[in-house]
Amino acid sequence: MMRIEIKEICNSNHLNCFSLSIPVDKCTVLFDLAEVVSANILSTLIGVDLYDAGSIVIDGMRYDDYISTNGMISTFAMVFDEGIMLSNLTLRENLLLPWRLRFAGRDEQEFDADLSYWESRLNLDCDFSLRPAYVSPAKKKLCGFIRGLMLKPKVLLIDDPYYLFNKSEREQIYSLLRGLIGEQAMLIASADDDFAHDLADTVLKIGP
Amino acid sequence: MNRDSQKKSVMDFFWFTIKTISELLHVRANRHVSNLVIFRQILFTGFEALPLIGFIALAIGGLVIMQGYELLSTFGQGIWVHIILVRVVVGELSGIITALVVIARSGTAISTELGNMVVSREMNLLRSFGISPLVYLVVSRIIGVVIAMVVLTLYFNIIAVVGGWLFSQFFNNLEFRAFVNDFFSQLRLSYVLMGFLKSVVFGLIIAITASYHGMSVQKASTEVPQRTIRAVVSSIFTVIITDIIITWLFWMLQ
């Protein structure tokens, strides 16, 4: 169980200021119909959205101290809404780059075994030697899920899990996330009732 | 652009350069420098540019010999054409022409690629892994461009000398060994050092300027070509000014 305390955080654009206490045990959902503040919270946690006021405390430690002690990559892994991949690398290299940082010194065979496990669990049929530009956005996003899961972070951050998916892919993602409960702690930013009503053990409603 | 924003842009550029050079100096300790990015940059900037550089060098070497021989032979001094080859090609043209080719091919490519990566939020992805985009993307590219620039300049010199010899065959049947001996008798260590220094500095300028403009893209894809044009103009301007300064310094030291 991780507790994230966000106190008077204002993003650099000063449009979104918020304070929130987020307990993350199995699955916490930030239910945000506007999908702006919840996305800001996730990007602030991975150090992307810089803030110039307020503070973040994780399990009683200042954010910077916590991250420098535990490392960003083993604390949080983000599944971006658009399934962002580095365009100068192949899909495999995209997955391997953070994995090597997370599990330095481990054999690449372990990576391949892990990759095929998640590939079969997601029923993903994809040529990982391709560059991201040659793959559909939905497949890229599924690869983004695999990348996040392979890093085995303390908390997996998922921004808008259904974005870019069709109906059958949504069902697939829903059952994957359902299966992950108890296996991987998740913090989901979403405006979908599916997650808030059925998956979450904690729901934090943001906005009106 | 008003004067204030112009000042801000210049300050940003200097700040970016200082940060990049400071990361470059700690490159051994930095595990986020990517060998893969360095290797691909050398392949693109260096290896793939060899045919173009070879063609230009061959033509320049030949033309310098042709023009020089014609000029000097009117005074009966055709034999001194090697001095022109050493002074003009090794001392000046090899560095500047290679730099212009690298700006046209790699400077534009780096600026466009980084700009598009900013637009598609790939920098955010790197930050989410705890990787500094500056180190992973910029420092790795700078190392690649500098290595490629040094190799390309050397290659330019070799091909230009060979081109010069080939063209000299039209005027007098000079043996290759005799031609090379004459060439080396004119070559001074200071010219070699100057050529090396220029290639390293030009490589740094091109890579840093292109990266800065690429990373300065904010959100819109329409900014990418605008930034690329600025990268090309700034690189050409800075390379020429630096060329003059380095040549002047060596001239003063001699």
Tab-separated table of C-alpha atoms in Angstrom:
chain	number	residue	atom	x	y	z
A	1	MET	CA	0.000	0.000	0.000
A	2	MET	CA	1.362	3.408	-1.004
A	3	ARG	CA	-0.017	6.748	0.134
A	4	ILE	CA	0.551	9.774	-2.055
A	5	GLU	CA	-0.181	13.175	-0.522
A	6	ILE	CA	-0.453	16.038	-2.983
A	7	LYS	CA	-0.480	19.397	-1.213
A	8	GLU	CA	-1.391	22.646	-2.964
A	9	ILE	CA	0.260	21.635	-6.211
A	10	CYS	CA	0.012	24.193	-9.003
A	11	ASN	CA	1.199	23.247	-12.453
A	12	SER	CA	3.402	25.625	-14.389
A	13	ASN	CA	0.403	26.972	-16.321
A	14	HIS	CA	-1.309	27.807	-12.978
A	15	LEU	CA	-4.590	26.571	-14.422
A	16	ASN	CA	-4.821	23.451	-12.314
A	17	CYS	CA	-4.133	23.657	-8.598
A	18	PHE	CA	-5.053	20.712	-6.419
A	19	SER	CA	-4.582	18.953	-3.075
A	20	LEU	CA	-5.363	15.285	-2.801
A	21	SER	CA	-4.578	12.271	-0.675
A	22	ILE	CA	-4.305	9.154	-2.842
A	23	PRO	CA	-4.131	5.733	-1.226
A	24	VAL	CA	-2.967	3.088	-3.705
A	25	ASP	CA	-3.501	-0.484	-2.612
A	26	LYS	CA	-4.847	-2.633	-5.434
A	27	CYS	CA	-6.595	-0.321	-7.815
A	28	THR	CA	-7.321	3.373	-7.281
A	29	VAL	CA	-9.299	5.283	-9.876
A	30	LEU	CA	-9.126	9.053	-10.324
A	31	PHE	CA	-12.591	9.596	-11.743
A	32	ASP	CA	-12.394	12.826	-13.703
A	33	LEU	CA	-14.986	13.644	-16.328
A	34	ALA	CA	-12.868	16.484	-17.732
A	35	GLU	CA	-9.790	14.202	-17.796
A	36	VAL	CA	-7.468	17.155	-17.299
A	37	VAL	CA	-6.601	17.262	-13.608
A	38	SER	CA	-6.286	13.477	-13.316
A	39	ALA	CA	-3.913	13.407	-16.300
A	40	ASN	CA	-1.960	16.287	-14.699
A	41	ILE	CA	-1.648	14.306	-11.472
A	42	LEU	CA	-0.201	11.293	-13.278
A	43	SER	CA	2.250	13.405	-15.274
A	44	THR	CA	3.301	15.239	-12.117
A	45	LEU	CA	4.032	11.889	-10.452
A	46	ILE	CA	6.383	10.822	-13.267
A	47	GLY	CA	8.153	14.192	-13.214
A	48	VAL	CA	6.816	15.402	-16.561
A	49	ASP	CA	4.565	18.234	-15.446
A	50	LEU	CA	6.765	20.527	-13.435
A	51	TYR	CA	5.136	22.344	-10.571
A	52	ASP	CA	6.312	25.537	-8.955
A	53	ALA	CA	4.273	25.499	-5.778
A	54	GLY	CA	3.180	22.924	-3.214
A	55	SER	CA	4.650	19.510	-2.431
A	56	ILE	CA	4.191	15.791	-2.959
A	57	VAL	CA	4.791	13.302	-0.160
A	58	ILE	CA	4.963	9.555	-0.775
A	59	ASP	CA	4.679	7.278	2.277
A	60	GLY	CA	5.768	10.163	4.512
A	61	MET	CA	8.840	11.033	2.403
A	62	ARG	CA	9.289	14.092	0.185
A	63	TYR	CA	8.792	13.157	-3.487
A	64	ASP	CA	12.390	13.975	-4.525
A	65	ASP	CA	13.831	11.989	-1.618
A	66	TYR	CA	11.541	9.046	-2.310
A	67	ILE	CA	12.439	8.984	-6.010
A	68	SER	CA	16.170	9.362	-5.414
A	69	THR	CA	16.049	6.530	-2.851
A	70	ASN	CA	13.821	4.132	-4.775
A	71	GLY	CA	14.370	5.250	-8.387
A	72	MET	CA	11.677	6.562	-10.708
A	73	ILE	CA	11.529	3.470	-12.871
A	74	SER	CA	10.922	1.051	-10.006
A	75	THR	CA	8.358	3.344	-8.360
A	76	PHE	CA	6.118	4.410	-11.239
A	77	ALA	CA	5.615	3.215	-14.795
A	78	MET	CA	3.201	5.111	-16.977
A	79	VAL	CA	0.895	3.794	-19.673
A	80	PHE	CA	0.270	6.938	-21.713
A	81	ASP	CA	-3.155	7.528	-23.235
A	82	GLU	CA	-1.675	7.679	-26.746
A	83	GLY	CA	0.687	4.735	-26.271
A	84	ILE	CA	3.773	6.869	-26.833
A	85	MET	CA	6.845	5.084	-28.204
A	86	LEU	CA	10.278	6.429	-29.173
A	87	SER	CA	10.174	6.767	-32.948
A	88	ASN	CA	13.903	6.200	-33.425
A	89	LEU	CA	13.756	2.705	-31.924
A	90	THR	CA	11.982	-0.501	-32.904
A	91	LEU	CA	9.153	-1.728	-30.667
A	92	ARG	CA	11.475	-4.287	-29.083
A	93	GLU	CA	14.125	-1.661	-28.392
A	94	ASN	CA	11.387	0.562	-26.961
A	95	LEU	CA	10.510	-2.124	-24.452
A	96	LEU	CA	14.112	-3.107	-23.809
A	97	LEU	CA	15.389	0.417	-23.030
A	98	PRO	CA	13.512	0.921	-19.714
A	99	TRP	CA	13.724	-2.816	-18.870
A	100	ARG	CA	17.537	-2.633	-18.968
A	101	LEU	CA	17.466	0.370	-16.647
A	102	ARG	CA	15.050	-1.354	-14.290
A	103	PHE	CA	16.755	-4.759	-14.241
A	104	ALA	CA	20.397	-3.862	-14.919
A	105	GLY	CA	22.614	-6.908	-15.308
A	106	ARG	CA	19.809	-9.334	-16.086
A	107	ASP	CA	20.003	-11.560	-19.137
A	108	GLU	CA	18.129	-10.533	-22.283
A	109	GLN	CA	16.580	-14.027	-22.432
A	110	GLU	CA	14.589	-13.122	-19.334
A	111	PHE	CA	13.334	-10.073	-21.203
A	112	ASP	CA	12.281	-12.216	-24.173
A	113	ALA	CA	10.518	-14.720	-21.908
A	114	ASP	CA	8.713	-11.920	-20.097
A	115	LEU	CA	7.759	-10.286	-23.388
A	116	SER	CA	6.247	-13.458	-24.828
A	117	TYR	CA	4.336	-14.046	-21.564
A	118	TRP	CA	2.650	-10.637	-21.770
A	119	GLU	CA	2.213	-10.950	-25.532
A	120	SER	CA	0.197	-14.129	-25.089
A	121	ARG	CA	-1.695	-12.748	-22.089
A	122	LEU	CA	-2.812	-9.778	-24.199
A	123	ASN	CA	-3.373	-11.910	-27.324
A	124	LEU	CA	-1.114	-9.498	-29.158
A	125	ASP	CA	0.170	-10.491	-32.576
A	126	CYS	CA	2.807	-7.932	-33.421
A	127	ASP	CA	6.168	-7.757	-35.182
A	128	PHE	CA	8.420	-6.191	-32.553
A	129	SER	CA	11.198	-5.512	-35.064
A	130	LEU	CA	9.085	-2.752	-36.639
A	131	ARG	CA	9.382	0.936	-35.831
A	132	PRO	CA	6.295	2.384	-34.063
A	133	ALA	CA	5.291	4.368	-37.165
A	134	TYR	CA	4.456	1.081	-38.944
A	135	VAL	CA	2.109	-0.174	-36.237
A	136	SER	CA	-1.503	0.826	-35.583
A	137	PRO	CA	-2.110	3.217	-32.643
A	138	ALA	CA	-4.077	0.532	-30.767
A	139	LYS	CA	-1.209	-1.977	-31.077
A	140	LYS	CA	1.228	0.696	-29.978
A	141	LYS	CA	-0.883	1.304	-26.914
A	142	LEU	CA	-1.011	-2.430	-26.141
A	143	CYS	CA	2.806	-2.421	-26.385
A	144	GLY	CA	2.730	0.521	-23.966
A	145	PHE	CA	0.751	-1.647	-21.516
A	146	ILE	CA	3.298	-4.459	-21.918
A	147	ARG	CA	6.185	-2.034	-21.360
A	148	GLY	CA	4.632	-0.742	-18.140
A	149	LEU	CA	3.809	-4.224	-16.853
A	150	MET	CA	7.248	-5.641	-17.666
A	151	LEU	CA	8.854	-2.987	-15.453
A	152	LYS	CA	6.950	-4.334	-12.419
A	153	PRO	CA	6.740	-0.901	-10.741
A	154	LYS	CA	5.345	-0.289	-7.270
A	155	VAL	CA	2.436	1.534	-8.905
A	156	LEU	CA	1.397	1.309	-12.540
A	157	LEU	CA	-0.053	4.634	-13.708
A	158	ILE	CA	-2.619	4.297	-16.484
A	159	ASP	CA	-3.945	7.341	-18.284
A	160	ASP	CA	-7.331	6.761	-19.934
A	161	PRO	CA	-7.077	2.980	-20.476
A	162	TYR	CA	-9.805	2.822	-23.166
A	163	TYR	CA	-8.433	5.607	-25.375
A	164	LEU	CA	-7.653	4.466	-28.969
A	165	PHE	CA	-9.338	1.063	-28.528
A	166	ASN	CA	-12.372	-0.429	-30.264
A	167	LYS	CA	-15.066	-2.357	-28.411
A	168	SER	CA	-13.362	-5.756	-28.429
A	169	GLU	CA	-10.013	-4.262	-27.442
A	170	ARG	CA	-11.730	-2.417	-24.592
A	171	GLU	CA	-13.141	-5.692	-23.316
A	172	GLN	CA	-9.703	-7.238	-23.572
A	173	ILE	CA	-8.090	-4.387	-21.611
A	174	TYR	CA	-10.843	-4.509	-19.010
A	175	SER	CA	-10.312	-8.221	-18.415
A	176	LEU	CA	-6.537	-7.728	-18.306
A	177	LEU	CA	-6.832	-5.015	-15.651
A	178	ARG	CA	-9.327	-7.124	-13.743
A	179	GLY	CA	-6.860	-10.001	-13.782
A	180	LEU	CA	-4.086	-7.742	-12.565
A	181	ILE	CA	-5.868	-6.812	-9.331
A	182	GLY	CA	-3.860	-8.151	-6.446
A	183	GLU	CA	-0.911	-8.740	-8.782
A	184	GLN	CA	-0.017	-5.120	-9.627
A	185	ALA	CA	-0.969	-1.907	-7.808
A	186	MET	CA	-2.604	0.521	-10.250
A	187	LEU	CA	-3.572	4.182	-10.307
A	188	ILE	CA	-5.982	4.802	-13.172
A	189	ALA	CA	-7.096	8.172	-14.529
A	190	SER	CA	-10.364	7.677	-16.334
A	191	ALA	CA	-13.825	9.026	-17.030
A	192	ASP	CA	-15.280	5.544	-17.631
A	193	ASP	CA	-17.712	4.010	-15.186
A	194	ASP	CA	-16.323	0.525	-15.840
A	195	PHE	CA	-13.232	1.151	-13.773
A	196	ALA	CA	-14.793	3.326	-11.086
A	197	HIS	CA	-17.693	0.918	-10.374
A	198	ASP	CA	-16.261	-2.522	-10.963
A	199	LEU	CA	-12.478	-2.497	-10.641
A	200	ALA	CA	-11.509	0.117	-8.097
A	201	ASP	CA	-11.089	-0.471	-4.411
A	202	THR	CA	-10.765	3.323	-4.017
A	203	VAL	CA	-12.426	5.940	-6.217
A	204	LEU	CA	-11.442	9.593	-5.964
A	205	LYS	CA	-13.856	11.867	-7.750
A	206	ILE	CA	-12.206	14.945	-9.200
A	207	GLY	CA	-14.055	18.042	-10.346
A	208	PRO	CA	-17.773	18.782	-10.150
B	1	MET	CA	10.677	38.464	-33.042
B	2	ASN	CA	11.136	41.495	-30.751
B	3	ARG	CA	14.432	42.396	-29.070
B	4	ASP	CA	13.463	40.901	-25.692
B	5	SER	CA	12.510	37.530	-27.096
B	6	GLN	CA	15.645	37.573	-29.256
B	7	LYS	CA	17.735	38.142	-26.113
B	8	LYS	CA	15.865	35.364	-24.336
B	9	SER	CA	16.478	33.017	-27.248
B	10	VAL	CA	20.229	33.758	-27.231
B	11	MET	CA	20.366	33.225	-23.448
B	12	ASP	CA	18.445	29.961	-23.810
B	13	PHE	CA	20.896	28.803	-26.452
B	14	PHE	CA	23.901	29.568	-24.242
B	15	TRP	CA	22.271	27.852	-21.259
B	16	PHE	CA	21.487	24.816	-23.417
B	17	THR	CA	25.095	24.758	-24.724
B	18	ILE	CA	26.570	24.984	-21.223
B	19	LYS	CA	24.303	22.183	-19.934
B	20	THR	CA	25.103	19.997	-22.938
B	21	ILE	CA	28.867	20.512	-22.712
B	22	SER	CA	28.781	19.856	-18.979
B	23	GLU	CA	26.951	16.542	-19.625
B	24	LEU	CA	29.426	15.800	-22.425
B	25	LEU	CA	32.345	16.223	-20.018
B	26	HIS	CA	30.809	13.649	-17.664
B	27	VAL	CA	29.997	11.251	-20.456
B	28	ARG	CA	31.882	8.288	-18.968
B	29	ALA	CA	29.925	8.369	-15.749
B	30	ASN	CA	26.613	8.829	-17.532
B	31	ARG	CA	24.814	5.549	-18.147
B	32	HIS	CA	22.020	7.199	-20.132
B	33	VAL	CA	24.287	7.929	-23.095
B	34	SER	CA	23.109	5.513	-25.749
B	35	ASN	CA	25.675	3.573	-27.793
B	36	LEU	CA	22.863	2.669	-30.180
B	37	VAL	CA	22.047	6.352	-30.838
B	38	ILE	CA	25.783	7.158	-31.271
B	39	PHE	CA	26.244	4.249	-33.693
B	40	ARG	CA	23.193	5.177	-35.778
B	41	GLN	CA	24.282	8.826	-35.885
B	42	ILE	CA	27.769	7.856	-37.141
B	43	LEU	CA	26.146	5.587	-39.725
B	44	PHE	CA	23.821	8.334	-40.977
B	45	THR	CA	26.123	11.369	-40.721
B	46	GLY	CA	29.353	9.608	-41.638
B	47	PHE	CA	28.938	6.410	-43.603
B	48	GLU	CA	25.916	7.408	-45.689
B	49	ALA	CA	27.528	10.757	-46.607
B	50	LEU	CA	30.692	9.144	-48.005
B	51	PRO	CA	29.561	9.059	-51.693
B	52	LEU	CA	28.495	12.731	-51.694
B	53	ILE	CA	31.624	13.899	-49.840
B	54	GLY	CA	33.763	11.724	-52.131
B	55	PHE	CA	32.224	13.247	-55.259
B	56	ILE	CA	32.625	16.827	-54.005
B	57	ALA	CA	36.195	16.210	-52.796
B	58	LEU	CA	37.212	14.658	-56.114
B	59	ALA	CA	35.779	17.603	-58.022
B	60	ILE	CA	37.242	20.248	-55.683
B	61	GLY	CA	40.700	18.641	-55.674
B	62	GLY	CA	40.668	18.443	-59.457
B	63	LEU	CA	39.371	21.969	-59.971
B	64	VAL	CA	41.896	23.476	-57.551
B	65	ILE	CA	44.752	21.749	-59.406
B	66	MET	CA	43.312	22.783	-62.767
B	67	GLN	CA	42.860	26.460	-61.854
B	68	GLY	CA	46.083	26.593	-59.822
B	69	TYR	CA	48.174	24.986	-62.539
B	70	GLU	CA	46.790	27.353	-65.157
B	71	LEU	CA	47.528	30.381	-62.982
B	72	LEU	CA	50.984	29.330	-61.773
B	73	SER	CA	52.212	27.995	-65.132
B	74	THR	CA	51.868	31.486	-66.627
B	75	PHE	CA	54.743	32.430	-64.273
B	76	GLY	CA	56.527	29.145	-64.951
B	77	GLN	CA	55.783	27.987	-61.370
B	78	GLY	CA	53.333	25.146	-62.116
B	79	ILE	CA	55.193	22.840	-59.744
B	80	TRP	CA	53.989	24.879	-56.732
B	81	VAL	CA	50.393	23.898	-57.303
B	82	HIS	CA	50.713	21.556	-54.283
B	83	ILE	CA	50.972	24.579	-52.014
B	84	ILE	CA	47.533	25.649	-53.186
B	85	LEU	CA	46.211	22.130	-52.645
B	86	VAL	CA	47.493	22.057	-49.073
B	87	ARG	CA	46.527	25.633	-48.186
B	88	VAL	CA	43.151	25.794	-49.874
B	89	VAL	CA	41.856	22.247	-49.604
B	90	VAL	CA	43.404	20.851	-46.406
B	91	GLY	CA	43.472	24.164	-44.553
B	92	GLU	CA	40.128	25.610	-45.584
B	93	LEU	CA	37.792	23.875	-47.976
B	94	SER	CA	37.739	20.356	-46.511
B	95	GLY	CA	36.408	21.541	-43.148
B	96	ILE	CA	33.917	24.081	-44.422
B	97	ILE	CA	32.495	21.970	-47.280
B	98	THR	CA	32.173	18.902	-45.071
B	99	ALA	CA	30.428	21.085	-42.489
B	100	LEU	CA	27.986	22.412	-45.091
B	101	VAL	CA	27.169	18.885	-46.250
B	102	VAL	CA	26.688	17.735	-42.649
B	103	ILE	CA	24.431	20.740	-41.933
B	104	ALA	CA	22.341	19.979	-45.027
B	105	ARG	CA	21.995	16.274	-44.266
B	106	SER	CA	22.346	15.751	-40.525
B	107	GLY	CA	21.640	19.181	-39.010
B	108	THR	CA	18.234	19.268	-40.675
B	109	ALA	CA	17.579	15.623	-39.811
B	110	ILE	CA	18.464	16.078	-36.126
B	111	SER	CA	16.380	19.228	-35.781
B	112	THR	CA	13.363	17.683	-37.532
B	113	GLU	CA	13.582	14.393	-35.648
B	114	LEU	CA	13.905	16.003	-32.223
B	115	GLY	CA	11.145	18.509	-33.034
B	116	ASN	CA	8.791	15.710	-34.014
B	117	MET	CA	9.739	13.782	-30.878
B	118	VAL	CA	8.771	16.795	-28.755
B	119	VAL	CA	5.431	17.102	-30.579
B	120	SER	CA	4.632	13.419	-30.082
B	121	ARG	CA	5.545	13.702	-26.363
B	122	GLU	CA	8.458	11.285	-26.588
B	123	MET	CA	10.520	13.505	-24.272
B	124	ASN	CA	7.861	12.917	-21.608
B	125	LEU	CA	8.242	9.191	-22.108
B	126	LEU	CA	12.011	9.396	-21.524
B	127	ARG	CA	11.485	11.529	-18.419
B	128	SER	CA	9.022	8.955	-17.102
B	129	PHE	CA	11.868	6.391	-17.189
B	130	GLY	CA	14.074	8.825	-15.276
B	131	ILE	CA	16.181	9.359	-18.434
B	132	SER	CA	17.319	12.872	-19.302
B	133	PRO	CA	16.344	13.606	-22.942
B	134	LEU	CA	19.341	15.936	-23.112
B	135	VAL	CA	21.750	13.109	-22.326
B	136	TYR	CA	20.025	10.300	-24.186
B	137	LEU	CA	19.146	12.182	-27.375
B	138	VAL	CA	21.415	15.235	-27.567
B	139	VAL	CA	24.740	14.151	-26.013
B	140	SER	CA	24.659	10.823	-27.861
B	141	ARG	CA	24.010	12.622	-31.166
B	142	ILE	CA	26.784	15.168	-30.528
B	143	ILE	CA	29.314	12.378	-29.993
B	144	GLY	CA	28.134	10.684	-33.202
B	145	VAL	CA	28.262	13.871	-35.284
B	146	VAL	CA	31.734	14.890	-34.011
B	147	ILE	CA	33.220	11.444	-34.752
B	148	ALA	CA	31.575	11.418	-38.210
B	149	MET	CA	32.739	14.976	-38.926
B	150	VAL	CA	36.400	14.162	-38.129
B	151	VAL	CA	36.327	11.017	-40.283
B	152	LEU	CA	34.535	12.781	-43.174
B	153	THR	CA	37.038	15.680	-43.170
B	154	LEU	CA	39.952	13.241	-43.293
B	155	TYR	CA	38.209	11.324	-46.078
B	156	PHE	CA	37.595	14.593	-47.956
B	157	ASN	CA	41.324	15.445	-47.792
B	158	ILE	CA	42.414	12.020	-49.045
B	159	ILE	CA	39.955	12.023	-51.962
B	160	ALA	CA	40.783	15.662	-52.845
B	161	VAL	CA	44.497	14.819	-53.064
B	162	VAL	CA	43.740	11.786	-55.233
B	163	GLY	CA	41.413	13.956	-57.367
B	164	GLY	CA	44.162	16.546	-57.656
B	165	TRP	CA	46.617	13.944	-58.873
B	166	LEU	CA	44.114	12.542	-61.395
B	167	PHE	CA	43.518	16.016	-62.857
B	168	SER	CA	47.255	16.856	-62.853
B	169	GLN	CA	47.650	13.990	-65.312
B	170	PHE	CA	46.026	16.192	-67.933
B	171	PHE	CA	48.820	18.786	-67.711
B	172	ASN	CA	51.947	16.799	-66.984
B	173	ASN	CA	52.452	13.118	-66.492
B	174	LEU	CA	53.428	13.134	-62.839
B	175	GLU	CA	53.990	9.878	-60.961
B	176	PHE	CA	51.588	9.348	-58.069
B	177	ARG	CA	54.447	8.790	-55.622
B	178	ALA	CA	56.185	12.008	-56.728
B	179	PHE	CA	52.892	13.907	-56.450
B	180	VAL	CA	52.267	12.597	-52.941
B	181	ASN	CA	55.857	13.347	-51.917
B	182	ASP	CA	55.485	16.938	-53.154
B	183	PHE	CA	52.161	17.203	-51.317
B	184	PHE	CA	53.609	15.957	-48.027
B	185	SER	CA	56.632	18.225	-48.377
B	186	GLN	CA	54.190	21.159	-48.283
B	187	LEU	CA	51.993	19.762	-45.526
B	188	ARG	CA	52.706	21.224	-42.073
B	189	LEU	CA	51.616	19.836	-38.721
B	190	SER	CA	49.794	23.116	-38.080
B	191	TYR	CA	47.512	22.509	-41.116
B	192	VAL	CA	46.684	19.016	-39.889
B	193	LEU	CA	45.978	20.326	-36.381
B	194	MET	CA	43.884	23.171	-37.752
B	195	GLY	CA	41.861	20.781	-39.926
B	196	PHE	CA	41.308	18.448	-36.961
B	197	LEU	CA	40.323	21.283	-34.616
B	198	LYS	CA	37.919	22.718	-37.166
B	199	SER	CA	36.219	19.381	-37.778
B	200	VAL	CA	35.708	18.823	-34.022
B	201	VAL	CA	34.406	22.372	-33.399
B	202	PHE	CA	32.174	22.352	-36.487
B	203	GLY	CA	30.732	18.986	-35.437
B	204	LEU	CA	29.952	20.388	-31.986
B	205	ILE	CA	28.374	23.539	-33.428
B	206	ILE	CA	26.190	21.672	-35.924
B	207	ALA	CA	24.958	19.065	-33.445
B	208	ILE	CA	24.315	21.514	-30.581
B	209	THR	CA	22.561	24.089	-32.809
B	210	ALA	CA	20.366	21.489	-34.522
B	211	SER	CA	19.500	19.829	-31.205
B	212	TYR	CA	18.713	23.149	-29.531
B	213	HIS	CA	16.292	24.164	-32.274
B	214	GLY	CA	14.716	20.692	-32.358
B	215	MET	CA	14.223	20.670	-28.582
B	216	SER	CA	12.819	24.229	-28.676
B	217	VAL	CA	9.680	23.099	-30.496
B	218	GLN	CA	6.730	23.578	-28.136
B	219	LYS	CA	3.607	21.708	-29.256
B	220	ALA	CA	2.658	22.261	-32.884
B	221	SER	CA	4.078	20.282	-35.794
B	222	THR	CA	4.129	23.501	-37.866
B	223	GLU	CA	6.981	24.716	-35.640
B	224	VAL	CA	9.224	21.874	-36.805
B	225	PRO	CA	10.126	23.195	-40.296
B	226	GLN	CA	10.426	26.751	-38.925
B	227	ARG	CA	12.895	25.571	-36.292
B	228	THR	CA	14.785	23.494	-38.865
B	229	ILE	CA	15.272	26.539	-41.100
B	230	ARG	CA	16.574	28.509	-38.114
B	231	ALA	CA	18.912	25.628	-37.243
B	232	VAL	CA	20.383	25.640	-40.759
B	233	VAL	CA	20.846	29.424	-40.887
B	234	SER	CA	22.379	29.604	-37.375
B	235	SER	CA	24.680	26.642	-38.065
B	236	ILE	CA	26.011	28.083	-41.340
B	237	PHE	CA	26.550	31.499	-39.764
B	238	THR	CA	28.286	30.109	-36.648
B	239	VAL	CA	30.447	27.663	-38.615
B	240	ILE	CA	31.730	30.402	-40.949
B	241	ILE	CA	32.465	32.820	-38.089
B	242	THR	CA	34.268	30.044	-36.180
B	243	ASP	CA	36.227	29.110	-39.297
B	244	ILE	CA	37.475	32.682	-39.619
B	245	ILE	CA	38.418	32.815	-35.925
B	246	ILE	CA	40.322	29.485	-35.963
B	247	THR	CA	42.164	30.359	-39.187
B	248	TRP	CA	43.071	33.791	-37.797
B	249	LEU	CA	44.329	32.236	-34.530
B	250	PHE	CA	46.567	29.768	-36.396
B	251	TRP	CA	47.789	32.560	-38.671
B	252	MET	CA	48.669	34.658	-35.614
B	253	LEU	CA	50.508	31.739	-33.983
B	254	GLN	CA	52.669	31.043	-37.040
